[in-house]
Amino acid sequence: GPKTSGGLEGEIDPENRPGDFSGDTYAAKANELAAAGRFAEAIAQLLLGAMSHIERAELIRYRRGLTHRDYLRAVSGKDPSRRAFQSMIRTYEPIGFGRREATREHFSDQMSHYEAGFRAIF
C-alpha cells in the first residue's frame, strides 16, 4: 500500500508517485489510521489521495521534489477541488511542521473536504 518516507515532518515525501494508487486507497488508509487515533498520519493520507487524483487527471506530472503548492497550482482556480485541496494543505502544514496537534475534528473536516473536492469530481 501507499507509504511516505521520513515521517510527518514538513512536506509529504512519498516513496511512490501518489498517482500509483487510487485516491480511494489513500482514503481507506486514512480511515484506518483515524480509527487508531493517528490523526496526523490520516490527514497526510488524505492529502496524498488528493495528489493522486490530481496526477490521475493529468493536471501535473510527478517528479521528485514537487511540493503541495505545486499540486495546488496545477488545479484550476475555478475548480472546487482547488478549494478543497487548499483547505487540506492549510490544515496539514501546521501539523506536519509540528506546530499543531492533529485532532479527530481536523480529520473529520479534511475528510469532508476530500470527499467534496475529489470523490465527486474525478
PDB file of C-alpha atoms in Angstrom:
ATOM      1  CA  GLY A   1       0.000   0.000   0.000  1.00  0.00           C
ATOM      2  CA  PRO A   2       0.947   3.673  -0.054  1.00  0.00           C
ATOM      3  CA  LYS A   3       3.692   4.801   2.298  1.00  0.00           C
ATOM      4  CA  THR A   4       5.551   8.012   2.982  1.00  0.00           C
ATOM      5  CA  SER A   5       9.178   8.318   3.915  1.00  0.00           C
ATOM      6  CA  GLY A   6      10.668  10.495   6.617  1.00  0.00           C
ATOM      7  CA  GLY A   7       7.657  10.546   8.937  1.00  0.00           C
ATOM      8  CA  LEU A   8       5.485  13.598   9.271  1.00  0.00           C
ATOM      9  CA  GLU A   9       7.978  16.402   9.159  1.00  0.00           C
ATOM     10  CA  GLY A  10       7.118  19.135   6.704  1.00  0.00           C
ATOM     11  CA  GLU A  11       6.213  18.291   3.136  1.00  0.00           C
ATOM     12  CA  ILE A  12       4.968  14.791   2.449  1.00  0.00           C
ATOM     13  CA  ASP A  13       7.683  12.800   0.667  1.00  0.00           C
ATOM     14  CA  PRO A  14       6.020   9.730  -0.855  1.00  0.00           C
ATOM     15  CA  GLU A  15       8.066   6.630  -1.610  1.00  0.00           C
ATOM     16  CA  ASN A  16       5.943   6.135  -4.742  1.00  0.00           C
ATOM     17  CA  ARG A  17       4.195   8.503  -7.096  1.00  0.00           C
ATOM     18  CA  PRO A  18       0.896   9.390  -5.364  1.00  0.00           C
ATOM     19  CA  GLY A  19      -0.872   8.503  -8.641  1.00  0.00           C
ATOM     20  CA  ASP A  20       0.375   4.899  -8.428  1.00  0.00           C
ATOM     21  CA  PHE A  21      -2.536   4.243  -6.047  1.00  0.00           C
ATOM     22  CA  SER A  22      -6.127   5.399  -6.374  1.00  0.00           C
ATOM     23  CA  GLY A  23      -7.402   8.152  -4.143  1.00  0.00           C
ATOM     24  CA  ASP A  24      -9.772   5.618  -2.581  1.00  0.00           C
ATOM     25  CA  THR A  25      -6.776   3.559  -1.433  1.00  0.00           C
ATOM     26  CA  TYR A  26      -5.422   6.571   0.449  1.00  0.00           C
ATOM     27  CA  ALA A  27      -8.859   7.404   1.879  1.00  0.00           C
ATOM     28  CA  ALA A  28      -9.275   3.837   3.175  1.00  0.00           C
ATOM     29  CA  LYS A  29      -5.837   4.010   4.803  1.00  0.00           C
ATOM     30  CA  ALA A  30      -6.764   7.396   6.293  1.00  0.00           C
ATOM     31  CA  ASN A  31      -9.903   5.940   7.871  1.00  0.00           C
ATOM     32  CA  GLU A  32      -7.878   3.044   9.275  1.00  0.00           C
ATOM     33  CA  LEU A  33      -5.301   5.415  10.811  1.00  0.00           C
ATOM     34  CA  ALA A  34      -8.004   7.705  12.212  1.00  0.00           C
ATOM     35  CA  ALA A  35      -9.738   4.732  13.856  1.00  0.00           C
ATOM     36  CA  ALA A  36      -6.419   4.028  15.602  1.00  0.00           C
ATOM     37  CA  GLY A  37      -6.192   7.658  16.775  1.00  0.00           C
ATOM     38  CA  ARG A  38      -3.346   8.513  14.395  1.00  0.00           C
ATOM     39  CA  PHE A  39      -4.959  11.674  13.038  1.00  0.00           C
ATOM     40  CA  ALA A  40      -1.858  13.419  11.687  1.00  0.00           C
ATOM     41  CA  GLU A  41      -0.982  10.398   9.561  1.00  0.00           C
ATOM     42  CA  ALA A  42      -4.613  10.059   8.491  1.00  0.00           C
ATOM     43  CA  ILE A  43      -4.689  13.663   7.263  1.00  0.00           C
ATOM     44  CA  ALA A  44      -1.420  13.066   5.388  1.00  0.00           C
ATOM     45  CA  GLN A  45      -3.053  10.100   3.620  1.00  0.00           C
ATOM     46  CA  LEU A  46      -5.976  12.303   2.553  1.00  0.00           C
ATOM     47  CA  LEU A  47      -3.505  14.814   1.147  1.00  0.00           C
ATOM     48  CA  LEU A  48      -1.804  12.023  -0.794  1.00  0.00           C
ATOM     49  CA  GLY A  49      -5.210  10.882  -2.057  1.00  0.00           C
ATOM     50  CA  ALA A  50      -5.892  14.367  -3.378  1.00  0.00           C
ATOM     51  CA  MET A  51      -2.449  14.428  -5.001  1.00  0.00           C
ATOM     52  CA  SER A  52      -3.264  11.081  -6.609  1.00  0.00           C
ATOM     53  CA  HIS A  53      -6.479  12.469  -8.092  1.00  0.00           C
ATOM     54  CA  ILE A  54      -4.596  15.496  -9.449  1.00  0.00           C
ATOM     55  CA  GLU A  55      -1.965  13.267 -11.078  1.00  0.00           C
ATOM     56  CA  ARG A  56      -4.505  10.828 -12.495  1.00  0.00           C
ATOM     57  CA  ALA A  57      -6.440  13.734 -14.010  1.00  0.00           C
ATOM     58  CA  GLU A  58      -3.156  14.570 -15.780  1.00  0.00           C
ATOM     59  CA  LEU A  59      -3.044  18.047 -14.286  1.00  0.00           C
ATOM     60  CA  ILE A  60       0.555  17.502 -13.144  1.00  0.00           C
ATOM     61  CA  ARG A  61       3.289  15.033 -13.974  1.00  0.00           C
ATOM     62  CA  TYR A  62       5.030  13.563 -10.936  1.00  0.00           C
ATOM     63  CA  ARG A  63       8.679  14.273 -10.345  1.00  0.00           C
ATOM     64  CA  ARG A  64      10.615  14.061  -7.126  1.00  0.00           C
ATOM     65  CA  GLY A  65      10.640  17.290  -5.141  1.00  0.00           C
ATOM     66  CA  LEU A  66       7.164  18.565  -6.060  1.00  0.00           C
ATOM     67  CA  THR A  67       5.550  20.436  -3.181  1.00  0.00           C
ATOM     68  CA  HIS A  68       1.966  20.675  -2.004  1.00  0.00           C
ATOM     69  CA  ARG A  69       1.876  24.141  -3.558  1.00  0.00           C
ATOM     70  CA  ASP A  70       2.984  22.723  -6.939  1.00  0.00           C
ATOM     71  CA  TYR A  71      -0.025  20.405  -6.888  1.00  0.00           C
ATOM     72  CA  LEU A  72      -2.265  23.290  -5.817  1.00  0.00           C
ATOM     73  CA  ARG A  73      -1.062  25.448  -8.727  1.00  0.00           C
ATOM     74  CA  ALA A  74      -1.871  22.591 -11.125  1.00  0.00           C
ATOM     75  CA  VAL A  75      -5.575  22.766 -10.276  1.00  0.00           C
ATOM     76  CA  SER A  76      -7.668  25.477 -11.921  1.00  0.00           C
ATOM     77  CA  GLY A  77      -8.682  28.371  -9.692  1.00  0.00           C
ATOM     78  CA  LYS A  78     -12.352  27.801 -10.533  1.00  0.00           C
ATOM     79  CA  ASP A  79     -12.296  24.099  -9.775  1.00  0.00           C
ATOM     80  CA  PRO A  80     -13.964  23.105  -6.462  1.00  0.00           C
ATOM     81  CA  SER A  81     -11.139  20.622  -5.896  1.00  0.00           C
ATOM     82  CA  ARG A  82      -8.731  23.566  -5.611  1.00  0.00           C
ATOM     83  CA  ARG A  83     -10.609  24.992  -2.608  1.00  0.00           C
ATOM     84  CA  ALA A  84     -10.738  21.558  -1.008  1.00  0.00           C
ATOM     85  CA  PHE A  85      -7.031  20.908  -1.579  1.00  0.00           C
ATOM     86  CA  GLN A  86      -6.098  24.377  -0.324  1.00  0.00           C
ATOM     87  CA  SER A  87      -8.011  23.745   2.905  1.00  0.00           C
ATOM     88  CA  MET A  88      -6.302  20.382   3.304  1.00  0.00           C
ATOM     89  CA  ILE A  89      -2.872  21.990   2.896  1.00  0.00           C
ATOM     90  CA  ARG A  90      -3.711  24.740   5.391  1.00  0.00           C
ATOM     91  CA  THR A  91      -4.715  22.142   7.943  1.00  0.00           C
ATOM     92  CA  TYR A  92      -1.853  19.722   7.289  1.00  0.00           C
ATOM     93  CA  GLU A  93       1.083  22.141   7.223  1.00  0.00           C
ATOM     94  CA  PRO A  94       0.936  23.272  10.884  1.00  0.00           C
ATOM     95  CA  ILE A  95       0.522  19.611  11.846  1.00  0.00           C
ATOM     96  CA  GLY A  96       3.269  18.336   9.531  1.00  0.00           C
ATOM     97  CA  PHE A  97       5.692  21.030  10.647  1.00  0.00           C
ATOM     98  CA  GLY A  98       4.997  20.266  14.316  1.00  0.00           C
ATOM     99  CA  ARG A  99       3.168  23.429  15.318  1.00  0.00           C
ATOM    100  CA  ARG A 100      -0.233  21.830  15.939  1.00  0.00           C
ATOM    101  CA  GLU A 101      -1.552  18.548  17.288  1.00  0.00           C
ATOM    102  CA  ALA A 102      -3.982  16.774  14.951  1.00  0.00           C
ATOM    103  CA  THR A 103      -7.423  16.001  16.339  1.00  0.00           C
ATOM    104  CA  ARG A 104     -10.400  13.906  15.323  1.00  0.00           C
ATOM    105  CA  GLU A 105     -12.139  17.155  14.297  1.00  0.00           C
ATOM    106  CA  HIS A 106      -9.245  18.084  11.994  1.00  0.00           C
ATOM    107  CA  PHE A 107      -9.515  14.673  10.360  1.00  0.00           C
ATOM    108  CA  SER A 108     -13.317  14.837  10.017  1.00  0.00           C
ATOM    109  CA  ASP A 109     -13.138  18.298   8.447  1.00  0.00           C
ATOM    110  CA  GLN A 110     -10.469  17.214   5.993  1.00  0.00           C
ATOM    111  CA  MET A 111     -12.327  14.042   5.060  1.00  0.00           C
ATOM    112  CA  SER A 112     -15.334  16.248   4.243  1.00  0.00           C
ATOM    113  CA  HIS A 113     -13.137  18.473   2.060  1.00  0.00           C
ATOM    114  CA  TYR A 114     -11.578  15.448   0.382  1.00  0.00           C
ATOM    115  CA  GLU A 115     -14.975  13.926  -0.422  1.00  0.00           C
ATOM    116  CA  ALA A 116     -16.426  17.208  -1.668  1.00  0.00           C
ATOM    117  CA  GLY A 117     -13.417  18.151  -3.751  1.00  0.00           C
ATOM    118  CA  PHE A 118     -12.196  14.864  -5.142  1.00  0.00           C
ATOM    119  CA  ARG A 119     -14.540  11.911  -4.874  1.00  0.00           C
ATOM    120  CA  ALA A 120     -17.361  13.657  -6.694  1.00  0.00           C
ATOM    121  CA  ILE A 121     -15.224  15.294  -9.369  1.00  0.00           C
ATOM    122  CA  PHE A 122     -12.585  12.832 -10.558  1.00  0.00           C
TER     123      PHE A 122
END
